[in-house]
XYZ file of N, CA and C in Angstrom:
432
model
N -8.683 11.324 7.861
C -7.678 10.530 8.534
C -7.446 11.088 9.932
N -7.189 10.197 10.845
C -6.966 10.612 12.221
C -5.517 10.992 12.433
N -5.243 11.606 13.579
C -3.865 11.982 13.881
C -3.091 10.802 14.458
N -3.760 9.710 14.781
C -3.121 8.527 15.349
C -2.695 7.598 14.207
N -1.590 7.963 13.540
C -1.119 7.233 12.372
C 0.289 6.725 12.639
N 0.546 5.473 12.248
C 1.916 4.954 12.300
C 2.156 4.057 11.093
N 3.447 3.904 10.740
C 3.802 3.049 9.609
C 3.599 1.585 9.989
N 3.180 0.798 9.018
C 3.017 -0.640 9.221
C 4.397 -1.298 9.282
N 4.439 -2.544 9.711
C 5.694 -3.260 9.928
C 6.563 -3.351 8.684
N 5.974 -3.489 7.513
C 6.753 -3.637 6.290
C 7.112 -2.335 5.618
N 6.533 -1.234 6.046
C 6.807 0.080 5.474
C 7.849 0.744 6.354
N 9.095 0.662 5.907
C 10.195 1.073 6.769
C 11.024 2.185 6.155
N 11.516 3.043 7.012
C 12.456 4.078 6.610
C 13.850 3.623 6.993
N 14.858 4.380 6.612
C 16.231 4.060 6.986
C 16.377 4.027 8.507
N 15.762 4.990 9.182
C 15.825 5.024 10.645
C 15.178 3.770 11.253
N 14.062 3.314 10.688
C 13.412 2.088 11.180
C 14.358 0.896 11.039
N 15.041 0.805 9.904
C 15.974 -0.304 9.685
C 17.113 -0.275 10.695
N 17.655 0.900 10.958
C 18.747 1.018 11.939
C 18.270 0.660 13.345
N 17.115 1.151 13.737
C 16.571 0.823 15.058
C 16.307 -0.671 15.188
N 15.819 -1.278 14.120
C 15.553 -2.709 14.143
C 16.851 -3.516 14.271
N 17.915 -3.043 13.617
C 19.209 -3.735 13.709
C 19.721 -3.758 15.143
N 19.423 -2.714 15.901
C 19.872 -2.636 17.290
C 18.832 -3.155 18.275
N 17.754 -3.731 17.754
C 16.734 -4.335 18.611
C 15.829 -3.337 19.294
N 15.789 -2.106 18.818
C 14.998 -1.073 19.471
C 13.589 -0.927 18.909
N 13.382 -1.417 17.691
C 12.051 -1.302 17.100
C 11.758 -2.548 16.290
N 10.935 -3.387 16.817
C 10.532 -4.605 16.109
C 9.015 -4.619 16.033
N 8.501 -4.352 14.842
C 7.066 -4.383 14.632
C 6.699 -5.664 13.908
N 5.452 -6.088 14.072
C 4.991 -7.322 13.441
C 3.590 -7.111 12.876
N 3.206 -8.014 12.006
C 1.864 -7.966 11.439
C 0.807 -8.137 12.531
N 1.097 -8.988 13.505
C 0.148 -9.190 14.609
C -0.070 -7.889 15.375
N 1.023 -7.137 15.614
C 0.901 -5.847 16.296
C 0.130 -4.859 15.428
N 0.373 -4.897 14.123
C -0.373 -4.031 13.198
C -1.869 -4.299 13.287
N -2.255 -5.565 13.260
C -3.675 -5.921 13.316
C -4.302 -5.505 14.643
N -3.569 -5.694 15.742
C -4.074 -5.284 17.054
C -4.242 -3.765 17.116
N -3.255 -3.032 16.604
C -3.341 -1.571 16.600
C -4.479 -1.080 15.709
N -4.687 -1.750 14.572
C -5.779 -1.379 13.671
C -7.124 -1.533 14.370
N -7.299 -2.635 15.096
C -8.554 -2.852 15.819
C -8.715 -1.876 16.981
N -7.578 -1.363 17.504
C -7.633 -0.399 18.602
C -7.864 1.031 18.106
N -7.947 1.212 16.780
C -8.263 2.530 16.242
C -7.101 3.273 15.614
N -5.934 2.668 15.539
C -4.782 3.310 14.899
C -4.905 3.191 13.381
N -4.585 4.263 12.682
C -4.531 4.232 11.220
C -3.129 3.806 10.826
N -3.027 2.824 9.947
C -1.723 2.306 9.533
C -1.384 2.798 8.132
N -0.136 3.203 7.957
C 0.372 3.724 6.697
C 1.208 2.640 6.027
N 0.831 2.271 4.796
C 1.527 1.229 4.044
C 2.017 1.828 2.729
N 3.312 1.648 2.412
C 3.829 2.119 1.131
C 3.041 1.437 0.018
N 2.666 2.207 -0.996
C 1.877 1.661 -2.095
C 2.148 2.446 -3.372
N 2.741 1.779 -4.328
C 2.965 2.358 -5.643
C 1.828 1.896 -6.549
N 1.341 2.819 -7.388
C 0.236 2.446 -8.267
C 0.242 3.290 -9.541
N 0.095 2.636 -10.696
C -0.039 3.401 -11.939
C -1.481 3.815 -12.231
N -2.438 3.350 -11.421
C -3.846 3.588 -11.741
C -4.599 4.413 -10.707
N -4.053 4.652 -9.537
C -4.737 5.436 -8.518
C -4.422 6.918 -8.708
N -5.413 7.757 -8.500
C -5.207 9.194 -8.636
C -5.129 9.617 -10.089
N -4.520 10.767 -10.311
C -4.343 11.282 -11.660
C -3.275 10.455 -12.353
N -3.641 9.811 -13.453
C -2.730 8.922 -14.163
C -1.874 9.752 -15.123
N -0.558 9.615 -14.971
C 0.377 10.302 -15.854
C 0.935 9.273 -16.830
N 0.867 9.581 -18.118
C 1.350 8.669 -19.144
C 2.814 8.960 -19.452
N 3.595 7.896 -19.601
C 5.023 7.986 -19.865
C 5.292 7.477 -21.278
N 5.995 8.280 -22.075
C 6.314 7.887 -23.438
C 7.424 6.836 -23.432
N 7.216 5.752 -24.187
C 8.244 4.713 -24.292
C 8.788 4.606 -25.711
N 8.513 5.603 -26.514
C 9.050 5.651 -27.865
C 8.078 5.173 -28.920
N 8.300 5.633 -30.147
C 7.493 5.261 -31.309
C 6.001 5.520 -31.086
N 5.677 6.587 -30.344
C 4.288 6.964 -30.123
C 3.557 6.147 -29.074
N 4.247 5.232 -28.412
C 3.601 4.394 -27.390
C 3.754 5.023 -26.011
N 2.744 4.835 -25.187
C 2.787 5.336 -23.811
C 2.293 4.255 -22.861
N 2.755 4.346 -21.622
C 2.299 3.461 -20.550
C 2.032 4.327 -19.322
N 1.130 3.883 -18.440
C 0.900 4.662 -17.221
C 2.124 4.595 -16.314
N 2.520 5.741 -15.774
C 3.668 5.812 -14.881
C 3.205 5.552 -13.451
N 3.915 4.679 -12.759
C 3.562 4.356 -11.374
C 3.841 5.556 -10.477
N 2.865 5.902 -9.666
C 3.017 6.994 -8.711
C 3.297 6.399 -7.339
N 4.248 6.992 -6.630
C 4.573 6.528 -5.283
C 3.627 7.179 -4.289
N 3.204 6.407 -3.324
C 2.299 6.945 -2.324
C 2.153 6.001 -1.151
N 1.123 6.224 -0.363
C 0.852 5.392 0.802
C -0.639 5.086 0.885
N -0.952 3.862 1.288
C -2.316 3.502 1.654
C -2.474 3.805 3.136
N -3.554 4.453 3.499
C -3.865 4.688 4.904
C -5.039 3.779 5.242
N -4.777 2.800 6.078
C -5.777 1.798 6.435
C -6.337 2.108 7.813
N -7.620 2.341 7.875
C -8.312 2.546 9.141
C -9.431 1.516 9.216
N -10.048 1.431 10.366
C -11.099 0.434 10.555
C -12.252 0.636 9.576
N -12.541 1.892 9.195
C -13.709 2.152 8.350
C -13.380 2.784 7.000
N -12.129 3.183 6.760
C -11.788 3.831 5.496
C -10.439 3.344 4.966
N -10.303 3.428 3.653
C -9.033 3.155 2.983
C -8.788 4.331 2.044
N -7.638 4.993 2.222
C -7.290 6.161 1.430
C -5.891 5.994 0.880
N -5.685 6.394 -0.374
C -4.346 6.407 -0.962
C -3.933 7.863 -1.140
N -2.698 8.186 -0.757
C -2.189 9.551 -0.910
C -0.934 9.529 -1.766
N -0.926 10.335 -2.825
C 0.233 10.468 -3.693
C 1.332 11.179 -2.918
N 2.510 10.590 -2.868
C 3.615 11.120 -2.087
C 4.126 12.441 -2.655
N 4.105 12.591 -3.973
C 4.664 13.782 -4.605
C 3.674 14.943 -4.630
N 2.445 14.673 -5.012
C 1.471 15.752 -5.203
C 0.552 15.973 -4.003
N 0.465 14.984 -3.107
C -0.435 15.099 -1.966
C -1.889 14.790 -2.302
N -2.161 14.355 -3.530
C -3.527 14.019 -3.946
C -4.040 12.834 -3.117
N -5.251 12.960 -2.600
C -5.888 11.884 -1.832
C -6.966 11.218 -2.664
N -7.013 9.881 -2.587
C -8.040 9.106 -3.273
C -8.677 8.179 -2.240
N -9.949 8.408 -1.955
C -10.678 7.531 -1.036
C -11.182 6.329 -1.824
N -10.811 5.144 -1.396
C -11.242 3.921 -2.075
C -12.545 3.440 -1.454
N -13.475 3.085 -2.284
C -14.797 2.636 -1.834
C -14.917 1.128 -2.018
N -15.510 0.472 -1.053
C -15.739 -0.966 -1.136
C -16.965 -1.250 -1.966
N -17.281 -2.461 -2.223
C -16.577 -3.659 -1.739
C -15.273 -3.873 -2.500
N -14.308 -4.492 -1.803
C -12.989 -4.730 -2.367
C -12.804 -6.198 -2.721
N -12.017 -6.420 -3.759
C -11.558 -7.770 -4.084
C -10.090 -7.648 -4.458
N -9.245 -8.387 -3.770
C -7.803 -8.307 -3.960
C -7.306 -9.643 -4.482
N -6.529 -9.603 -5.564
C -5.968 -10.840 -6.099
C -4.549 -10.566 -6.593
N -3.705 -11.603 -6.494
C -2.327 -11.449 -6.956
C -2.318 -11.218 -8.457
N -1.469 -10.322 -8.886
C -1.348 -10.003 -10.299
C -0.495 -11.056 -10.993
N -0.774 -11.279 -12.271
C 0.039 -12.198 -13.052
C 1.409 -11.592 -13.337
N 1.478 -10.269 -13.401
C 2.755 -9.592 -13.609
C 3.503 -9.510 -12.285
N 4.788 -9.713 -12.335
C 5.612 -9.660 -11.133
C 6.327 -8.313 -11.057
N 6.798 -7.973 -9.875
C 7.574 -6.750 -9.710
C 9.058 -7.078 -9.805
N 9.881 -6.129 -10.246
C 11.309 -6.400 -10.315
C 11.981 -6.416 -8.945
N 11.329 -5.870 -7.942
C 11.921 -5.826 -6.602
C 11.472 -7.044 -5.798
N 12.418 -7.818 -5.237
C 12.048 -9.063 -4.557
C 11.258 -8.884 -3.255
N 11.266 -7.690 -2.668
C 10.538 -7.483 -1.417
C 9.181 -6.822 -1.619
N 8.760 -6.721 -2.885
C 7.484 -6.095 -3.190
C 6.561 -7.106 -3.872
N 5.250 -6.890 -3.723
C 4.245 -7.764 -4.343
C 3.239 -6.900 -5.094
N 2.800 -7.390 -6.239
C 1.859 -6.662 -7.093
C 0.493 -7.331 -7.004
N -0.553 -6.523 -6.832
C -1.914 -7.024 -6.705
C -2.851 -6.265 -7.624
N -3.898 -6.952 -8.049
C -5.002 -6.327 -8.763
C -6.096 -6.079 -7.724
N -6.521 -4.837 -7.612
C -7.522 -4.448 -6.629
C -8.776 -4.003 -7.362
N -9.874 -4.672 -7.077
C -11.163 -4.255 -7.598
C -11.893 -3.560 -6.450
N -12.181 -2.303 -6.646
C -12.895 -1.518 -5.642
C -14.230 -1.099 -6.239
N -15.064 -0.490 -5.421
C -16.368 -0.051 -5.895
C -16.274 0.973 -7.008
N -15.134 1.666 -7.108
C -14.972 2.703 -8.122
C -14.130 2.273 -9.317
N -13.730 0.999 -9.402
C -13.007 0.539 -10.578
C -11.865 -0.413 -10.276
N -11.075 -0.697 -11.321
C -9.940 -1.624 -11.226
C -8.659 -0.828 -10.987
N -7.798 -1.340 -10.103
C -6.536 -0.672 -9.810
C -5.436 -1.720 -9.688
N -4.203 -1.260 -9.867
C -3.024 -2.091 -9.636
C -2.268 -1.448 -8.489
N -1.887 -2.253 -7.484
C -1.108 -1.723 -6.369
C 0.124 -2.592 -6.159
N 1.204 -1.964 -5.730
C 2.440 -2.656 -5.390
C 2.765 -2.285 -3.953
N 2.842 -3.303 -3.077
C 3.071 -3.075 -1.652
C 4.216 -3.960 -1.164
N 4.804 -3.648 0.003
C 5.838 -4.516 0.560
C 5.262 -5.886 0.926
N 6.028 -6.944 0.663
C 5.561 -8.296 0.988
C 5.279 -8.452 2.476
N 6.017 -7.723 3.306
C 5.804 -7.812 4.750
C 4.442 -7.257 5.170
N 3.813 -6.446 4.339
C 2.504 -5.866 4.659
C 1.346 -6.550 3.942
N 1.615 -7.608 3.205
C 0.566 -8.289 2.438
C -0.530 -8.826 3.355
N -0.167 -9.447 4.467
C -1.179 -10.011 5.374
C -2.098 -8.923 5.928
N -1.535 -7.791 6.287
C -2.326 -6.681 6.813
C -3.275 -6.132 5.747
N -2.756 -5.845 4.567
C -3.582 -5.276 3.501
C -4.656 -6.271 3.073
N -4.305 -7.544 2.997
C -5.274 -8.578 2.637
C -6.397 -8.638 3.672
N -6.047 -8.558 4.934
C -7.063 -8.604 6.003
C -8.009 -7.419 5.918
N -7.488 -6.241 5.617
C -8.333 -5.037 5.558
C -9.189 -5.025 4.292
N -8.616 -5.461 3.159
C -9.325 -5.361 1.884
C -10.083 -6.604 1.483
N -10.157 -7.611 2.360
C -10.907 -8.824 2.069
C -12.175 -8.826 2.919
N -13.320 -9.049 2.303
C -14.568 -9.068 3.074
C -14.534 -10.139 4.168
N -15.201 -9.852 5.280
C -15.210 -10.764 6.435
C -15.980 -12.048 6.165
N -16.899 -12.033 5.190
C -17.730 -13.215 4.944
C -17.022 -14.291 4.126
N -15.775 -14.070 3.715
C -15.046 -15.090 2.945
C -14.512 -16.153 3.839
């Protein structure tokens, strides 16, 4: 990953929200796409139960489900990497990619769930709805 990294328009911190309220920081998907083509690596919040080391969570009566790990997708012109926020584990995703909306919905209204097929397997990702256009553009082949 390069040192020229910034958060995408939909991946916001409390400070970003406050600056936006005062009109000091307004980012857009169009600006994200332009910056991506100019060589900037964009950081997108991404929760996933299948990327990296999968931790199983007990739900009682001997049943377990994969626990979603919080992290970020780092989108660059030539690479896509997911980093676990808690452990720092990096997972380089290999193409070709196929992204499709998941049948399961997220409980948070500003988030979207997708099924991602990468060269190394099937994954589930949850990203901010404001970053869907950016992630779709990066993870969708140009020949479509």
